[in-house]
Short mmCIF file of N, CA, C and O in Angstrom, two decimals:
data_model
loop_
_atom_site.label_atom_id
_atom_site.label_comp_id
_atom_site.label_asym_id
_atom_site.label_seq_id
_atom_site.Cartn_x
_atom_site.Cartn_y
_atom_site.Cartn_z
N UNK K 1 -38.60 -209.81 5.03
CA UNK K 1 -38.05 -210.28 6.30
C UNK K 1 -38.66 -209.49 7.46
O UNK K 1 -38.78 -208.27 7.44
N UNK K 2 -38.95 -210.11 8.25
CA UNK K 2 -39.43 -209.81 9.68
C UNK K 2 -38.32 -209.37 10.40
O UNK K 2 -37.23 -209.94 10.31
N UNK K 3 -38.58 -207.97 11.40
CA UNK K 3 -37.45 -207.41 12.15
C UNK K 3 -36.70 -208.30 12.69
O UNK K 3 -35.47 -208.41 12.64
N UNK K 4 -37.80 -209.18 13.42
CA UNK K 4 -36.90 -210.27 13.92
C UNK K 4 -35.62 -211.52 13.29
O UNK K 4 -34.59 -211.98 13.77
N UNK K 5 -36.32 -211.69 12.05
CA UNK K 5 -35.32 -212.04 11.31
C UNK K 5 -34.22 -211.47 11.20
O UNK K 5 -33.18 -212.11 11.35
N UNK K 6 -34.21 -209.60 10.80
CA UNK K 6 -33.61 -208.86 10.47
C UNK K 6 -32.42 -208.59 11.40
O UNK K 6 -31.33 -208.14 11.05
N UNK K 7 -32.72 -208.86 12.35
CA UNK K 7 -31.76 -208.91 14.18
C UNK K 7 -31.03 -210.06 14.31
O UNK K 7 -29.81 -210.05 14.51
N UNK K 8 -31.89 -211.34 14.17
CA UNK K 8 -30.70 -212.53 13.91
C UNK K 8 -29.73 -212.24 12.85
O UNK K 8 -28.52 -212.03 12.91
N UNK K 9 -30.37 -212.27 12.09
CA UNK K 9 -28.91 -212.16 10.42
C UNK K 9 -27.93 -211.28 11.01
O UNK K 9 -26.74 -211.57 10.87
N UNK K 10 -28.35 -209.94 11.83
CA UNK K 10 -27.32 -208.99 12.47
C UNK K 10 -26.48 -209.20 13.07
O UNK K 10 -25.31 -208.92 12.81
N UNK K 11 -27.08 -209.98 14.44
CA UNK K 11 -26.28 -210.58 15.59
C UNK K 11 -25.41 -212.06 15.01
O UNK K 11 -24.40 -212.45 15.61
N UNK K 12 -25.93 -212.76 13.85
CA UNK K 12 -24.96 -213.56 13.20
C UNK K 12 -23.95 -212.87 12.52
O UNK K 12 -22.86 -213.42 12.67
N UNK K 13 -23.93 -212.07 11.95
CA UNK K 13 -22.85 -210.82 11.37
C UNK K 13 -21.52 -210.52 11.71
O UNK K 13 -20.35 -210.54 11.31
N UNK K 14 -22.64 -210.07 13.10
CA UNK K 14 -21.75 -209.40 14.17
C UNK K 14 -20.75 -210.51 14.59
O UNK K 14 -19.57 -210.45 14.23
N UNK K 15 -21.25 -211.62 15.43
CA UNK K 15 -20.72 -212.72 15.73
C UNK K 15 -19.65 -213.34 14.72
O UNK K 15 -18.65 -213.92 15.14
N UNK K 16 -19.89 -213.18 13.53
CA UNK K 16 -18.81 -213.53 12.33
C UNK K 16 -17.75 -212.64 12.26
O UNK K 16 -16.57 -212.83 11.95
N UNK K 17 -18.31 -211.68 12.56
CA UNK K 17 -17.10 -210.56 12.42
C UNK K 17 -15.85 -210.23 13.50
O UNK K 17 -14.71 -209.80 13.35
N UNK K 18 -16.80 -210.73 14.86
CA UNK K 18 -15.95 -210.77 15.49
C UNK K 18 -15.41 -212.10 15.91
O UNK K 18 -14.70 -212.32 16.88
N UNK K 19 -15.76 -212.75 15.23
CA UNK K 19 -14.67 -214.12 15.41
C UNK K 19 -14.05 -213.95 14.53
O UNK K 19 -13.05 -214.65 14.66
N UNK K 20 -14.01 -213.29 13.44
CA UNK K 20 -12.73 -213.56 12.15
C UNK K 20 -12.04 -212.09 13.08
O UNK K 20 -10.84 -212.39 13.08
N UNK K 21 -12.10 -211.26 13.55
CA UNK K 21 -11.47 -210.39 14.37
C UNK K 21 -10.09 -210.52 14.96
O UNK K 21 -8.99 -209.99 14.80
N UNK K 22 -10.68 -211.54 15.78
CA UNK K 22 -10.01 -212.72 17.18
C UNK K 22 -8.94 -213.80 16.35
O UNK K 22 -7.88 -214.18 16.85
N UNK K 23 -9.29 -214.12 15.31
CA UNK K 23 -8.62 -214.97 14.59
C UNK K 23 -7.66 -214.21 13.96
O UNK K 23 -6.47 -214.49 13.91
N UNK K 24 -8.30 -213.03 13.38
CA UNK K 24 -6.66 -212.18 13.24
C UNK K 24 -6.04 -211.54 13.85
O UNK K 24 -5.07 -211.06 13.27
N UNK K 25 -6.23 -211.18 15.30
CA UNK K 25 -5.82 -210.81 16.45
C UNK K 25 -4.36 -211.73 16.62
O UNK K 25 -3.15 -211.49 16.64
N UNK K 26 -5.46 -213.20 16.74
CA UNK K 26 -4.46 -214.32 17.19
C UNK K 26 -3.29 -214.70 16.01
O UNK K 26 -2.23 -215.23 16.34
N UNK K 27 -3.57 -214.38 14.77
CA UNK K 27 -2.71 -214.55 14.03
C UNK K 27 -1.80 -213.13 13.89
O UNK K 27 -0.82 -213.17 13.14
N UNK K 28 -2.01 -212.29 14.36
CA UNK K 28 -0.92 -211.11 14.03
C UNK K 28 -0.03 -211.72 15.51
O UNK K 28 1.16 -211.98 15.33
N UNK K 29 -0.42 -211.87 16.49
CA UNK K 29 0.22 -212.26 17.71
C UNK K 29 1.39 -212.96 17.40
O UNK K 29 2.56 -212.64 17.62
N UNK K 30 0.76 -214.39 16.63
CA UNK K 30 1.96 -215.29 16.09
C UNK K 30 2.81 -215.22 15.23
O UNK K 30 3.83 -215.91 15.27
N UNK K 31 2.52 -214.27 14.16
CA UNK K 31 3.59 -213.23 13.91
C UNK K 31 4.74 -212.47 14.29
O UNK K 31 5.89 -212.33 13.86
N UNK K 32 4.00 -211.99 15.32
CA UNK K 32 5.33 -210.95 16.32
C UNK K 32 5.86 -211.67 16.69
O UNK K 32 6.92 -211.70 16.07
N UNK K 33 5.82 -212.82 17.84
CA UNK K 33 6.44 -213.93 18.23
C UNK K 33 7.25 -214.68 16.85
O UNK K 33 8.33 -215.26 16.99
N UNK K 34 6.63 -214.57 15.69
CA UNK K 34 8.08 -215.38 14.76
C UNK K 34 9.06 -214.37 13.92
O UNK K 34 10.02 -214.76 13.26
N UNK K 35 8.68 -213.12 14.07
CA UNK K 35 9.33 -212.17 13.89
C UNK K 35 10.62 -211.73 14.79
O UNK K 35 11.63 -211.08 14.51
N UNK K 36 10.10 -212.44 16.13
CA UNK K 36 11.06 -211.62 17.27
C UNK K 36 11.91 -213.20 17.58
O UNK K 36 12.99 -213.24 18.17
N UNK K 37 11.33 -214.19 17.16
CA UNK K 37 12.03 -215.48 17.05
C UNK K 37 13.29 -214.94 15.67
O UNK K 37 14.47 -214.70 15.92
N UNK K 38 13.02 -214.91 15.07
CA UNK K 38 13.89 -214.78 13.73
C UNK K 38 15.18 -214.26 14.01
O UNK K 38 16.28 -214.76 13.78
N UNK K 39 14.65 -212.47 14.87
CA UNK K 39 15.51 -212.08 15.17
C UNK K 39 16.83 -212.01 16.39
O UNK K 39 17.80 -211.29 16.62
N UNK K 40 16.26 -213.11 16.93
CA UNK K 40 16.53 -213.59 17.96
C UNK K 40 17.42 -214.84 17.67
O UNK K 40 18.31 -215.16 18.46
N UNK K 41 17.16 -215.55 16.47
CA UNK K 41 18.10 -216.48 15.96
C UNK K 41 19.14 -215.70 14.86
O UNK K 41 20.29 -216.13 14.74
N UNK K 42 18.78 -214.81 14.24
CA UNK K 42 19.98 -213.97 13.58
C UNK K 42 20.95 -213.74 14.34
O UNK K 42 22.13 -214.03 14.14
N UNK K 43 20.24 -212.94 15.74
CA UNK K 43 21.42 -212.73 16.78
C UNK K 43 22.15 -213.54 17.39
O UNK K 43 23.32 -213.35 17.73
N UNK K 44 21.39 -214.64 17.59
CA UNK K 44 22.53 -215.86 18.19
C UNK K 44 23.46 -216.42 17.47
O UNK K 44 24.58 -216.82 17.79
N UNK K 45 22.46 -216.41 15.64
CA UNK K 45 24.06 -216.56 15.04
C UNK K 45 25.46 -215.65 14.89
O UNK K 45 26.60 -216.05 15.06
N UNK K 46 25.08 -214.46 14.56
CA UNK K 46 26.09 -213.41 14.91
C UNK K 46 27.28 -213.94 15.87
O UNK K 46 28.47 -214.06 15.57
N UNK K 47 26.58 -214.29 17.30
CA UNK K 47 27.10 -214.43 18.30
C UNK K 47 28.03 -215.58 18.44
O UNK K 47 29.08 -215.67 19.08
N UNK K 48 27.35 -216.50 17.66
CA UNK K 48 28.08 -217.72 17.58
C UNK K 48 29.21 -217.49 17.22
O UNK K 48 30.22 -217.93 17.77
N UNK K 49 29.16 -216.57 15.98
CA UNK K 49 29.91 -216.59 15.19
C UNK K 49 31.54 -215.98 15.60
O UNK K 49 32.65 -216.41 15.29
N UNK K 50 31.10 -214.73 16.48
CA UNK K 50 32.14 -213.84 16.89
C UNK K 50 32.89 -214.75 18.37
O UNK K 50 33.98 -214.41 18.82
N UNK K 51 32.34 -215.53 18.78
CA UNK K 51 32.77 -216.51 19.91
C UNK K 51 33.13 -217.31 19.52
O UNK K 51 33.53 -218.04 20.42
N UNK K 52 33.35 -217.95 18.12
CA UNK K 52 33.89 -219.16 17.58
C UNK K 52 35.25 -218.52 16.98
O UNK K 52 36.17 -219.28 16.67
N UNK K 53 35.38 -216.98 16.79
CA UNK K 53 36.43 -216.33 16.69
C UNK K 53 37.36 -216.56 17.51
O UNK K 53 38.36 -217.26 17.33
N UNK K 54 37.10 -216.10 18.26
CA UNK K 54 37.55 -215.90 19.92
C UNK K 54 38.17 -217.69 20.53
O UNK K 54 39.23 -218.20 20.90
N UNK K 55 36.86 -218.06 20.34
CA UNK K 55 37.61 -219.56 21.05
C UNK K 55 39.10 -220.40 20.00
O UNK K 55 39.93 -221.15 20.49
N UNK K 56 39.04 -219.94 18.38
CA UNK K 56 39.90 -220.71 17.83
C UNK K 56 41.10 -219.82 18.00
O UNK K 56 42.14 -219.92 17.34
N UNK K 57 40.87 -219.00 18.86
CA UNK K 57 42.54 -217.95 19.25
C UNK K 57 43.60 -219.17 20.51
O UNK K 57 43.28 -219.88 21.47
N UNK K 58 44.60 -218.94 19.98
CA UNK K 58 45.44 -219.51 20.90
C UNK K 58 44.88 -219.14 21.98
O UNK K 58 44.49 -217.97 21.91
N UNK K 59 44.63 -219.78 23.23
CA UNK K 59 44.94 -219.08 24.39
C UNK K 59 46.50 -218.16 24.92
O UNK K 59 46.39 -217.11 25.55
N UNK K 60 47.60 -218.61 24.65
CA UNK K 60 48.84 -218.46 24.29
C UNK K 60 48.77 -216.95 24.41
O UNK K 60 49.22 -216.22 25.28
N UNK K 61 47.88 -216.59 22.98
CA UNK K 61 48.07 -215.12 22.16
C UNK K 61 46.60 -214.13 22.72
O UNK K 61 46.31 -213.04 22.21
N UNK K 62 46.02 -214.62 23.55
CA UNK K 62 45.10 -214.02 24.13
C UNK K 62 44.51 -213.01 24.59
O UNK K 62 43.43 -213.32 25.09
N UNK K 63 44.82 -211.67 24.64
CA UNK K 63 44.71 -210.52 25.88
C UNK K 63 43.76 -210.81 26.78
O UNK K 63 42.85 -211.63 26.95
N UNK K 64 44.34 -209.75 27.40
CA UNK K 64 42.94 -209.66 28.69
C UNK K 64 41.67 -209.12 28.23
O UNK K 64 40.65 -209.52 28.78
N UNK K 65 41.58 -208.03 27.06
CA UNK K 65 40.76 -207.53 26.90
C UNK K 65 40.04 -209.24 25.54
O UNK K 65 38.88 -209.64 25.54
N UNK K 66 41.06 -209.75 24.75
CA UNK K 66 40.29 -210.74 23.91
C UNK K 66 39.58 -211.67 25.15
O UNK K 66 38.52 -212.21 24.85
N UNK K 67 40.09 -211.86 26.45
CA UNK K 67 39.42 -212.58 27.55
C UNK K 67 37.94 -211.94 27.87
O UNK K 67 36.87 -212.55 27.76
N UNK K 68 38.08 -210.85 28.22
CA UNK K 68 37.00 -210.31 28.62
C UNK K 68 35.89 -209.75 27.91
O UNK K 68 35.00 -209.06 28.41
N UNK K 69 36.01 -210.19 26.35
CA UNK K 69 34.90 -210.07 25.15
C UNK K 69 34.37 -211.68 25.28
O UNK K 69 33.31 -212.11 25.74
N UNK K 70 35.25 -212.23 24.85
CA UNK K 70 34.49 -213.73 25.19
C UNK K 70 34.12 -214.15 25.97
O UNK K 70 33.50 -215.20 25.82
N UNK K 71 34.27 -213.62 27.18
CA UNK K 71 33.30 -213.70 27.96
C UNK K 71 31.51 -212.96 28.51
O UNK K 71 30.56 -213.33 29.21
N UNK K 72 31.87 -211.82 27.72
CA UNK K 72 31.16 -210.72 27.15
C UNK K 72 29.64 -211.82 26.51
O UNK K 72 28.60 -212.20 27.05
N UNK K 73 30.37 -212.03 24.80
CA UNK K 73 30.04 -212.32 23.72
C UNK K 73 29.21 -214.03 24.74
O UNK K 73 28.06 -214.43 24.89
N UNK K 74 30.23 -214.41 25.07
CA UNK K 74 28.72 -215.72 26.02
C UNK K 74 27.94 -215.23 26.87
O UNK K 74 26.85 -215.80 26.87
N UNK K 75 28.07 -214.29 27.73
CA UNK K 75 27.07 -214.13 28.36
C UNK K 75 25.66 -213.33 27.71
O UNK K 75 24.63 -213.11 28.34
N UNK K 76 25.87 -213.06 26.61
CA UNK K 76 25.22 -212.51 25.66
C UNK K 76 24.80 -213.39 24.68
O UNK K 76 24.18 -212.83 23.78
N UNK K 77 24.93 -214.48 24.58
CA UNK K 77 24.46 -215.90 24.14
C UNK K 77 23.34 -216.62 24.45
O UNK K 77 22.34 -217.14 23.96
N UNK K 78 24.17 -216.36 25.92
CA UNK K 78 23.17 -217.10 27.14
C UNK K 78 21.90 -216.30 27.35
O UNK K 78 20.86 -216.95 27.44
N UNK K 79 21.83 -214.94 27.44
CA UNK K 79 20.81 -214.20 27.47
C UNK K 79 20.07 -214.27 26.08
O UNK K 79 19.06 -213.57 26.14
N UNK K 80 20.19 -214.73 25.14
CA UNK K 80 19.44 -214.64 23.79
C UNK K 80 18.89 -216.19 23.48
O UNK K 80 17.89 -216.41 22.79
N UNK K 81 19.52 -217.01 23.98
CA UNK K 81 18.88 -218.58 24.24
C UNK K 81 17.51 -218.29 25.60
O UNK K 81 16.33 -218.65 25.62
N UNK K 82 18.07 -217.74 26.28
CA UNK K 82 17.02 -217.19 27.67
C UNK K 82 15.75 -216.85 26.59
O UNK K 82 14.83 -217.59 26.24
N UNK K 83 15.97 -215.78 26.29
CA UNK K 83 15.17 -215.37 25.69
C UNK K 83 14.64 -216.00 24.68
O UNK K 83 13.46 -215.69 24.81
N UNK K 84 14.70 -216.75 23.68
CA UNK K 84 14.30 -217.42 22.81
C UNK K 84 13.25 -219.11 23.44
O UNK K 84 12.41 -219.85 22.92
N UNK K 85 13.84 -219.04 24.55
CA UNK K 85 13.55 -220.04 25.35
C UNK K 85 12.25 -219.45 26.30
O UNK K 85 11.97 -220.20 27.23
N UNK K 86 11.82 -218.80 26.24
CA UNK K 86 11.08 -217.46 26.69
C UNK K 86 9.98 -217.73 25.54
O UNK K 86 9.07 -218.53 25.72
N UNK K 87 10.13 -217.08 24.48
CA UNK K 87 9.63 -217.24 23.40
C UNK K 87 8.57 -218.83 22.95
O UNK K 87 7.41 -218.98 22.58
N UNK K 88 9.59 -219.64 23.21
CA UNK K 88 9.04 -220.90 22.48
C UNK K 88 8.09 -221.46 23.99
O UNK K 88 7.08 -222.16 23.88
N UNK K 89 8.40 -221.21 24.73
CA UNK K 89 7.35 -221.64 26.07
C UNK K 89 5.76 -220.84 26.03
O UNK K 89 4.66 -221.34 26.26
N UNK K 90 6.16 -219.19 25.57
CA UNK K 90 4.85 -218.84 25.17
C UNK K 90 4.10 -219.30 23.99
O UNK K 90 2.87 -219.29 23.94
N UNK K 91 4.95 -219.75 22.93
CA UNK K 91 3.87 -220.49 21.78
C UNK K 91 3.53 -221.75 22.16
O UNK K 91 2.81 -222.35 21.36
N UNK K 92 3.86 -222.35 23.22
CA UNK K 92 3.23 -224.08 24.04
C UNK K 92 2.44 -223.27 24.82
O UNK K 92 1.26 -223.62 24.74
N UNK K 93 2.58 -222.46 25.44
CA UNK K 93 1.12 -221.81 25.92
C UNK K 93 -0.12 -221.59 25.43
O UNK K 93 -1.22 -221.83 25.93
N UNK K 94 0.22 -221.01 24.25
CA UNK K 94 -0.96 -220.04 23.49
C UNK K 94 -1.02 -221.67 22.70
O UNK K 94 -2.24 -221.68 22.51
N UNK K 95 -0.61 -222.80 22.22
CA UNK K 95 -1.04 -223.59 21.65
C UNK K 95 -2.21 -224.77 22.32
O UNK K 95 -3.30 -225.11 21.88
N UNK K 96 -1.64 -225.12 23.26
CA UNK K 96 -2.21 -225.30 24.24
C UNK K 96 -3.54 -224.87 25.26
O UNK K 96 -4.32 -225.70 25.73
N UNK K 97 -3.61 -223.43 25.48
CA UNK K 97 -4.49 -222.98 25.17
C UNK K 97 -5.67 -222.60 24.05
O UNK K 97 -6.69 -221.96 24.31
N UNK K 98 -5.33 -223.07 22.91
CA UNK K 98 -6.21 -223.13 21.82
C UNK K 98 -7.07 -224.44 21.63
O UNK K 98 -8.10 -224.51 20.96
N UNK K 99 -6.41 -225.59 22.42
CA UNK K 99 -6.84 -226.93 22.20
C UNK K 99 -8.20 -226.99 23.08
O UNK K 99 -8.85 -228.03 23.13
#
């Protein structure tokens, strides 16, 4: 092989290497994002869960303080839908951007 040969095969190499790089770059990315999705739906169920407590209480038998968790426990709902909603707009991004 001629140097010159010897430089293409290189710079094809190289070029391979760093596209399978980028490709696992981009795939560890989408990872974290379904990792932090996951956990992000664990938590909302939690949440559901402890607010579905709360709401099948009499109002009747209520405290102020059972008032002021459920209200707690939703606004802490609402911030984890935010967020998840957060989440799924950046994977229509990055998908979108791949097209």
């Amino acid at each position: 092989e001629s140097p010159a040969d010897q430089q293409t095969q290189w710079t094809n190499q190289l070029l391979y290497l760093v596209q399978k790089k980028n490709n696992l770059m981009t795939e560890e990315s989408d990872l974290m994002i379904a990792v932090q999705e996951l956990k992000l739906e664990e938590q909302q169920c939690q949440l559901d869960e402890k607010l579905r407590s709360y709401m099948n209480k009499e109002d009747t038998l209520k405290t102020a303080e059972d008032e002021k968790a459920e209200q707690e426990i939703l606004r802490q709902l609402v911030e984890v839908v935010n967020k998840r909603n957060v989440l799924i707009q950046l994977q229509e991004e990055k998908r979108l951007s791949e097209l």
